[in-house]
PDB file of C-alpha atoms in Angstrom:
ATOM      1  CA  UNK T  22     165.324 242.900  74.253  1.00 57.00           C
ATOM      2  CA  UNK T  23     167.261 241.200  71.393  1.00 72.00           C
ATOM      3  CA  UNK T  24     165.750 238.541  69.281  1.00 90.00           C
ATOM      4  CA  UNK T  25     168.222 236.154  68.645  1.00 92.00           C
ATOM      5  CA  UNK T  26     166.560 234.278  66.712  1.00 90.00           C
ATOM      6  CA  UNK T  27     165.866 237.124  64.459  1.00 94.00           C
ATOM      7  CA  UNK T  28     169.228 237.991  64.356  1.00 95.00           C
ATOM      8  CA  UNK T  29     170.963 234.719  63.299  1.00 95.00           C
ATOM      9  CA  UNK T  30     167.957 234.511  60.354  1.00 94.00           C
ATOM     10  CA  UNK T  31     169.496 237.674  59.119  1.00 96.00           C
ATOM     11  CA  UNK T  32     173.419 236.838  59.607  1.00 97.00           C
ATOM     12  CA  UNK T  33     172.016 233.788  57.622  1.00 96.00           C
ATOM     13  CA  UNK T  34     170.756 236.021  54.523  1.00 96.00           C
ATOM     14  CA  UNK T  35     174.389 238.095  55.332  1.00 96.00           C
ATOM     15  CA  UNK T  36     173.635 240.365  57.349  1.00 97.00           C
ATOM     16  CA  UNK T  37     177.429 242.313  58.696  1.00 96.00           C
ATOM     17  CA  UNK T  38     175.032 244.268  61.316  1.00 96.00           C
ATOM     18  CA  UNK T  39     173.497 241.552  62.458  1.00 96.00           C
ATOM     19  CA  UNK T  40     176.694 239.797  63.528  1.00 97.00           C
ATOM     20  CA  UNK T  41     177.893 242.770  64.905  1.00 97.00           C
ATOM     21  CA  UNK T  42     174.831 242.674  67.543  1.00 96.00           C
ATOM     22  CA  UNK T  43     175.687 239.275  68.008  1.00 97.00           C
ATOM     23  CA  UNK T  44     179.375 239.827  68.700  1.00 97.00           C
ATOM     24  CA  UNK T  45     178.931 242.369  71.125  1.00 96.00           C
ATOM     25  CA  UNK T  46     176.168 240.492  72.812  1.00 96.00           C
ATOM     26  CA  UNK T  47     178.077 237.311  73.513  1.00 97.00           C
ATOM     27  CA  UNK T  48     182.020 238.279  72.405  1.00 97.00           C
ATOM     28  CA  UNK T  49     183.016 238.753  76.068  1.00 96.00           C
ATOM     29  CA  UNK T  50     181.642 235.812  77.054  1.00 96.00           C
ATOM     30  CA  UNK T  51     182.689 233.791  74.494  1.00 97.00           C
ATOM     31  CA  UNK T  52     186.225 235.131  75.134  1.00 97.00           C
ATOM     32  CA  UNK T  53     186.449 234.711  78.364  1.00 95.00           C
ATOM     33  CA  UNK T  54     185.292 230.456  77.967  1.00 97.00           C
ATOM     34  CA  UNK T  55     187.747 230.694  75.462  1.00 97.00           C
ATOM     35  CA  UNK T  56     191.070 231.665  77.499  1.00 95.00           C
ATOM     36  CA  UNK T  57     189.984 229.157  80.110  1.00 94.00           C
ATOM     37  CA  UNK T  58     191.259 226.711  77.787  1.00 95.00           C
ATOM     38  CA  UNK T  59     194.266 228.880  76.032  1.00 94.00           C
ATOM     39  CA  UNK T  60     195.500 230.723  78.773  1.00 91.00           C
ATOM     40  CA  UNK T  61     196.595 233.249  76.200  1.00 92.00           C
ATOM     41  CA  UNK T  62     194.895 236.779  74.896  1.00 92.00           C
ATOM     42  CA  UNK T  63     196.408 236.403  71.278  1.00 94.00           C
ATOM     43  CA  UNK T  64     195.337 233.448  71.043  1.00 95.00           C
ATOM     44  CA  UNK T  65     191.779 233.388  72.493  1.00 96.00           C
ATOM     45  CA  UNK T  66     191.515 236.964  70.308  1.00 96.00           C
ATOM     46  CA  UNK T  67     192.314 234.281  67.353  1.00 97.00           C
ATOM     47  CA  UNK T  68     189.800 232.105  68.018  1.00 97.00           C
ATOM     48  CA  UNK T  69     186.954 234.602  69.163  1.00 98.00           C
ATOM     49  CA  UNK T  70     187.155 235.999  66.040  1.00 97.00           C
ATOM     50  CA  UNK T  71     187.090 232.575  64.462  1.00 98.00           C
ATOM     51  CA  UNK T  72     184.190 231.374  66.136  1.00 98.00           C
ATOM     52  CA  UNK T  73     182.060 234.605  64.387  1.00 98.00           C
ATOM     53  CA  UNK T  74     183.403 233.835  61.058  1.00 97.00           C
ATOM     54  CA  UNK T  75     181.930 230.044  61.745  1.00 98.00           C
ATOM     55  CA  UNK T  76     178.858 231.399  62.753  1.00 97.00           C
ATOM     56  CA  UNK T  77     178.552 234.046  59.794  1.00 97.00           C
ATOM     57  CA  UNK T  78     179.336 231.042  57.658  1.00 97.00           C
ATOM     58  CA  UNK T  79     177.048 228.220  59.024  1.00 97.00           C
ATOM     59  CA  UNK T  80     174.518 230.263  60.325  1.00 96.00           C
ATOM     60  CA  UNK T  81     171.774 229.169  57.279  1.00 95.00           C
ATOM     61  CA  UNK T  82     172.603 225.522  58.656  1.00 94.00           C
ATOM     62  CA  UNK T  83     171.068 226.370  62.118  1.00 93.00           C
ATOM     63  CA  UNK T  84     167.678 224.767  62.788  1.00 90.00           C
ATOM     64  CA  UNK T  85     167.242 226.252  65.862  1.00 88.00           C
ATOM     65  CA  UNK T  86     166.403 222.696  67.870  1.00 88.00           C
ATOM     66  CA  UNK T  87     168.574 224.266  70.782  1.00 89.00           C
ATOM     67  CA  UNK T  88     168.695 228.129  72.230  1.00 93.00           C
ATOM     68  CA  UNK T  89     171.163 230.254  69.913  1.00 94.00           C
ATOM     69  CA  UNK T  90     173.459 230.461  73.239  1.00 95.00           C
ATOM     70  CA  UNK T  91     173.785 226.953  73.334  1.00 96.00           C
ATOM     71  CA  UNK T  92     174.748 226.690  69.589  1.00 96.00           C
ATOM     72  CA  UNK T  93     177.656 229.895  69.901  1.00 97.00           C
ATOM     73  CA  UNK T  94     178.851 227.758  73.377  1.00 98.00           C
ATOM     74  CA  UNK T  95     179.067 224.499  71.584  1.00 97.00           C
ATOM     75  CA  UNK T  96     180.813 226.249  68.489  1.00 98.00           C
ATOM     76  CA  UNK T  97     183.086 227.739  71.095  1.00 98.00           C
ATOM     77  CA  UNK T  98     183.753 225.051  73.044  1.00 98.00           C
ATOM     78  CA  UNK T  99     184.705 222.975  70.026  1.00 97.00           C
ATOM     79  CA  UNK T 100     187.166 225.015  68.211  1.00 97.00           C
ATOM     80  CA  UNK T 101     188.989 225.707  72.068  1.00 97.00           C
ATOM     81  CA  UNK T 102     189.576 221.841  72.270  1.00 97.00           C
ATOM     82  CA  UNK T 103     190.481 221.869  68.355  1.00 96.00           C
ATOM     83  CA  UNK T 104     193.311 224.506  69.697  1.00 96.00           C
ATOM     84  CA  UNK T 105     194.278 222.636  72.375  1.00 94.00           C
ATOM     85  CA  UNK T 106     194.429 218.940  70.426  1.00 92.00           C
ATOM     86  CA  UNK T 107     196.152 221.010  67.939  1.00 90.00           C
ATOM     87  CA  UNK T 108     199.095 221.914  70.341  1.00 85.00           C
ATOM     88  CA  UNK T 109     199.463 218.402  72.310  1.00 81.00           C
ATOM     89  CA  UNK T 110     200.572 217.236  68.759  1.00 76.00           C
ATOM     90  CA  UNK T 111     202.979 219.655  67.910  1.00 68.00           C
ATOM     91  CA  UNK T 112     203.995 219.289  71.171  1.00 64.00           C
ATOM     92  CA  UNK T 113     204.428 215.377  70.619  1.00 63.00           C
ATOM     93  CA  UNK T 114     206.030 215.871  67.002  1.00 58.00           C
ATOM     94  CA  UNK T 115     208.374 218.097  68.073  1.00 57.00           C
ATOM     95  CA  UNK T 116     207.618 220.571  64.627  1.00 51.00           C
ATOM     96  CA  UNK T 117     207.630 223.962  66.681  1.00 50.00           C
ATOM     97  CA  UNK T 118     210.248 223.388  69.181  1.00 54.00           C
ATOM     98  CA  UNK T 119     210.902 227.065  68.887  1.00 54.00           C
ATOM     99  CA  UNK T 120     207.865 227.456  71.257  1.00 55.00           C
ATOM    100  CA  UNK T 121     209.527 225.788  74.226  1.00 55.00           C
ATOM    101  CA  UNK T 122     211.713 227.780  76.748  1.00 52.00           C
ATOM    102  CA  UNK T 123     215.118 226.742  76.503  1.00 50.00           C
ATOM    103  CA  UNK T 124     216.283 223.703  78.859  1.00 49.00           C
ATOM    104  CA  UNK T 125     212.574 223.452  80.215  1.00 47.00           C
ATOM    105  CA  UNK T 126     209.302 222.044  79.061  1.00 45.00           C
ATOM    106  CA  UNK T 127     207.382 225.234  79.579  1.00 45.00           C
ATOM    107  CA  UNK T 128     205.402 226.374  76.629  1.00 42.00           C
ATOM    108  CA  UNK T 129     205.836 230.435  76.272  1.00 43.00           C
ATOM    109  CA  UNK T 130     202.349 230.861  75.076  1.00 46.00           C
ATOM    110  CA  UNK T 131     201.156 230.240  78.500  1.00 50.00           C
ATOM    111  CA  UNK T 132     201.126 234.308  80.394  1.00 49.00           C
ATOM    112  CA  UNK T 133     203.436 233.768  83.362  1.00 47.00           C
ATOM    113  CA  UNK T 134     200.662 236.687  84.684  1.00 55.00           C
ATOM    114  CA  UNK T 135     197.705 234.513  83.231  1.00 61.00           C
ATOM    115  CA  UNK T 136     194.570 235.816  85.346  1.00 63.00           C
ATOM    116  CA  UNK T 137     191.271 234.683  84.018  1.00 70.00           C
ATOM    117  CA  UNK T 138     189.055 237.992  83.758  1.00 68.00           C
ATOM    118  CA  UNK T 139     186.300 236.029  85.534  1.00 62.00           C
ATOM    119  CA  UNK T 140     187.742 234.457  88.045  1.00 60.00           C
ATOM    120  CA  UNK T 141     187.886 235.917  91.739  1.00 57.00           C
ATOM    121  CA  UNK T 142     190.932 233.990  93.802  1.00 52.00           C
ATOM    122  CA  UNK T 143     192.979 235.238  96.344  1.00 54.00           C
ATOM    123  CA  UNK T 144     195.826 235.981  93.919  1.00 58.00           C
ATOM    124  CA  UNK T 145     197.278 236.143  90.501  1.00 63.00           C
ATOM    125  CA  UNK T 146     199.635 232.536  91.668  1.00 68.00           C
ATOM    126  CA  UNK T 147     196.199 231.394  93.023  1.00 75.00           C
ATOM    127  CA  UNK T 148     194.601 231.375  89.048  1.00 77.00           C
ATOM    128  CA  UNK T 149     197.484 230.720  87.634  1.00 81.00           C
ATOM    129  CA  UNK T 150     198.018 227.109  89.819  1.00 86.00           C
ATOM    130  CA  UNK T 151     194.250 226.504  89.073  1.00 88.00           C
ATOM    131  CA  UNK T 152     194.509 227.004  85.386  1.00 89.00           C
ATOM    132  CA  UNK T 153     197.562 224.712  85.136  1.00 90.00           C
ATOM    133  CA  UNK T 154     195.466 221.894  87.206  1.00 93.00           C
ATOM    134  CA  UNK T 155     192.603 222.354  84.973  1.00 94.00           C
ATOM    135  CA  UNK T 156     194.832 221.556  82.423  1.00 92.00           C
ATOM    136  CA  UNK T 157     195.376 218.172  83.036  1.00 94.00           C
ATOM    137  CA  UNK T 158     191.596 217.628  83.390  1.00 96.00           C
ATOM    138  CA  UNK T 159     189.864 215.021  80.847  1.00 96.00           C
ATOM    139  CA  UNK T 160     188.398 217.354  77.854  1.00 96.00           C
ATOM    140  CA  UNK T 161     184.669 216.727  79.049  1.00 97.00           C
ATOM    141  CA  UNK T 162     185.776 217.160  82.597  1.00 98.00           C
ATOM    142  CA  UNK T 163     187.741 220.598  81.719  1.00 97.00           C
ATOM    143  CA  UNK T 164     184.697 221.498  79.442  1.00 98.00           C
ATOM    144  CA  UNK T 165     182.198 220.702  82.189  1.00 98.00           C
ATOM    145  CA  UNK T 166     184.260 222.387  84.890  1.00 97.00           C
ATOM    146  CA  UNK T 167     184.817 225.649  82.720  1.00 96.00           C
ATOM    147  CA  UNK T 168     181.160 226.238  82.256  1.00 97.00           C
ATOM    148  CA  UNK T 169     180.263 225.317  85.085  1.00 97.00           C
ATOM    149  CA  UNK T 170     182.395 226.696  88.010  1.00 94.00           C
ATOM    150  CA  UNK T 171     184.498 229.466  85.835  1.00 92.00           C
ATOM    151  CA  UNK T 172     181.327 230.755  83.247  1.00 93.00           C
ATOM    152  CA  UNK T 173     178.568 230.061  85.875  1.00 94.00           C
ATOM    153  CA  UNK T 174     176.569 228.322  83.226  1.00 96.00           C
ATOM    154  CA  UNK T 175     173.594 226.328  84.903  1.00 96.00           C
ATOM    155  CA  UNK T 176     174.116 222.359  84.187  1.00 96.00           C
ATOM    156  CA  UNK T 177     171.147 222.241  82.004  1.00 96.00           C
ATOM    157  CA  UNK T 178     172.110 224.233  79.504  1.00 96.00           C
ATOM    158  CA  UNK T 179     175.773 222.930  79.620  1.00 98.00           C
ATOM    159  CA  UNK T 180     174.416 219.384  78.773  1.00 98.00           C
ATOM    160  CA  UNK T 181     172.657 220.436  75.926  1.00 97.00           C
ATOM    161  CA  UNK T 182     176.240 222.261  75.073  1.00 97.00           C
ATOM    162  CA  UNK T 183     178.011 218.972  75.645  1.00 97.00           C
ATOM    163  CA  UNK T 184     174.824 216.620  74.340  1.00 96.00           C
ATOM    164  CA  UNK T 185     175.181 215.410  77.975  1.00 97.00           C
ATOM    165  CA  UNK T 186     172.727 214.516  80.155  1.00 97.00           C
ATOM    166  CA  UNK T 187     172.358 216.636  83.450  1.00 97.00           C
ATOM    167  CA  UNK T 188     173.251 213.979  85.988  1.00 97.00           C
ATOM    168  CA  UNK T 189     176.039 213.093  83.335  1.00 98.00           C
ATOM    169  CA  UNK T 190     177.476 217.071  83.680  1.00 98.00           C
ATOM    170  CA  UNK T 191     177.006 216.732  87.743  1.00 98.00           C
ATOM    171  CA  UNK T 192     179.022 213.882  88.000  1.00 98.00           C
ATOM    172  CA  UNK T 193     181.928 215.288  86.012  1.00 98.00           C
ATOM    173  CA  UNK T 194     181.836 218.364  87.473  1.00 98.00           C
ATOM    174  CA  UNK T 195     182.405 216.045  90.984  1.00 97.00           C
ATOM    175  CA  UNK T 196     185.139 214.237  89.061  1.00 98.00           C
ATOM    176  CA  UNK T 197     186.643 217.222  87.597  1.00 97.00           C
ATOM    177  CA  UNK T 198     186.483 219.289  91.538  1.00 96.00           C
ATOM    178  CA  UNK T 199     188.199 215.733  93.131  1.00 97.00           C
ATOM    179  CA  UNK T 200     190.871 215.603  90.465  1.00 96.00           C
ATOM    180  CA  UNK T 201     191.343 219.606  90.830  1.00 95.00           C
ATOM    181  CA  UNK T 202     191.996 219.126  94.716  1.00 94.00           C
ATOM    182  CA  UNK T 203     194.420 216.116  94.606  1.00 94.00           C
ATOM    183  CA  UNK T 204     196.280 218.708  91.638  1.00 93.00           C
ATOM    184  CA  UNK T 205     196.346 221.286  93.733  1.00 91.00           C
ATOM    185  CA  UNK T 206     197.316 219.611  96.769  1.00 90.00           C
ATOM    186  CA  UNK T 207     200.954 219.666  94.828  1.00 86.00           C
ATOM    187  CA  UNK T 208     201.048 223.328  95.140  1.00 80.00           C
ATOM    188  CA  UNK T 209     199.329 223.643  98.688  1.00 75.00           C
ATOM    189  CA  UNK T 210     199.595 220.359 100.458  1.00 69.00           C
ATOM    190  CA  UNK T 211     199.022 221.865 103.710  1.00 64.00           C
ATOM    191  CA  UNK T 212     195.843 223.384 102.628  1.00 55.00           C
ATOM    192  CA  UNK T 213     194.785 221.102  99.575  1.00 47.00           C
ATOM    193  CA  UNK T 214     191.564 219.823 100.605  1.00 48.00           C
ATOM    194  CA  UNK T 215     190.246 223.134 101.719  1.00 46.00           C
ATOM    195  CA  UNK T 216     191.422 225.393  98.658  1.00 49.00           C
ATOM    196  CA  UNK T 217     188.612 227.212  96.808  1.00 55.00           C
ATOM    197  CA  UNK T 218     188.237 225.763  93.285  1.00 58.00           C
ATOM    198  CA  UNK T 219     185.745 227.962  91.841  1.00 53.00           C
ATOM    199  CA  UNK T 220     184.583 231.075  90.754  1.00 48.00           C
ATOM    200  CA  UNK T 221     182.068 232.641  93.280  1.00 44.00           C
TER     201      UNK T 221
END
């Protein structure tokens, strides 16, 4: 069984192997929480990479007050927002309007074939239509949701992620499912209420 903990002490002292074990311990999971929030494999490659440099780099600075999975999740979580903040402004400034398609508002980096690897719906327009409603989600409400419902996290551990309490993840998890339905309800209003919102 791998000790994490003895792991991250020797990615602390530099250790390459080390954070190789780690990588291929968590790197599909941390991917796949990733392009929840990007939608897109070159990106989310970007930033799973990213996230193990930040970890190589700060990984002396760990005092190991949470669970090593907590501490790669909240690392995670926080540069996928970063992304995402990142892109509403550019968006708003108007500085890469070379992104856009023309005479529309879509953004190409979004896969019109976007399937989340971990998500089982009853077809590719199915997770695509989810994705776009989680979108417009509050950022703790997406975050809770993700881990939640798409990475099958259990709440505890995603309120430590989110230095949330556990009644504080339940309820917006609750939020984030009501808001998801009255999205989706856009898409399928004959069959809104009743459309499966999760990963099972």
């Amino acid at each position: 069984m791998m000790n994490e903990k003895s792991l991250l002490k020797s990615i602390a002292l530099g250790s390459e192997e080390a954070l190789e074990q780690l990588y291929n311990h968590y790197g599909d999971r941390v991917y796949n929480t990733i392009i929840s929030y990007t939608k897109n494999a070159e990106d989310s490659e970007e930033l799973l990479h990213d996230v193990f440099i930040t970890i190589y780099n700060t990984a002396r600075t760990f005092q190991f007050n949470s669970s090593v999975s907590t501490w790669i999740y909240r690392i995670t979580v926080n540069k996928s927002l970063d992304f995402l903040r990142k892109q509403k402004s550019q968006k708003r400034q108007g500085i890469l309007t070379s992104l856009y398609v023309k005479d529309t508002s879509e953004i190409k980096y979004e896969s019109a074939d976007f399937v989340h690897p971990g998500v089982k719906l009853e077809n590719k327009e199915d997770a695509k239509l989810l994705f776009r409603a989680i979108d417009t989600l509050s950022e703790h409400q997406k975050t809770a949701f993700i881990l939640t419902q798409i990475e099958g996290l259990p709440q505890k551990e995603v309120a430590e992620i989110m230095n949330q309490t556990r009644k504080s993840v339940e309820s917006l998890v609750q939020r984030a499912k009501v808001n998801l339905r009255k999205e989706l309800e856009k898409y399928y209003p004959e069959r809104g209420k009743s459309k499966n919102i999760t990963s099972d």
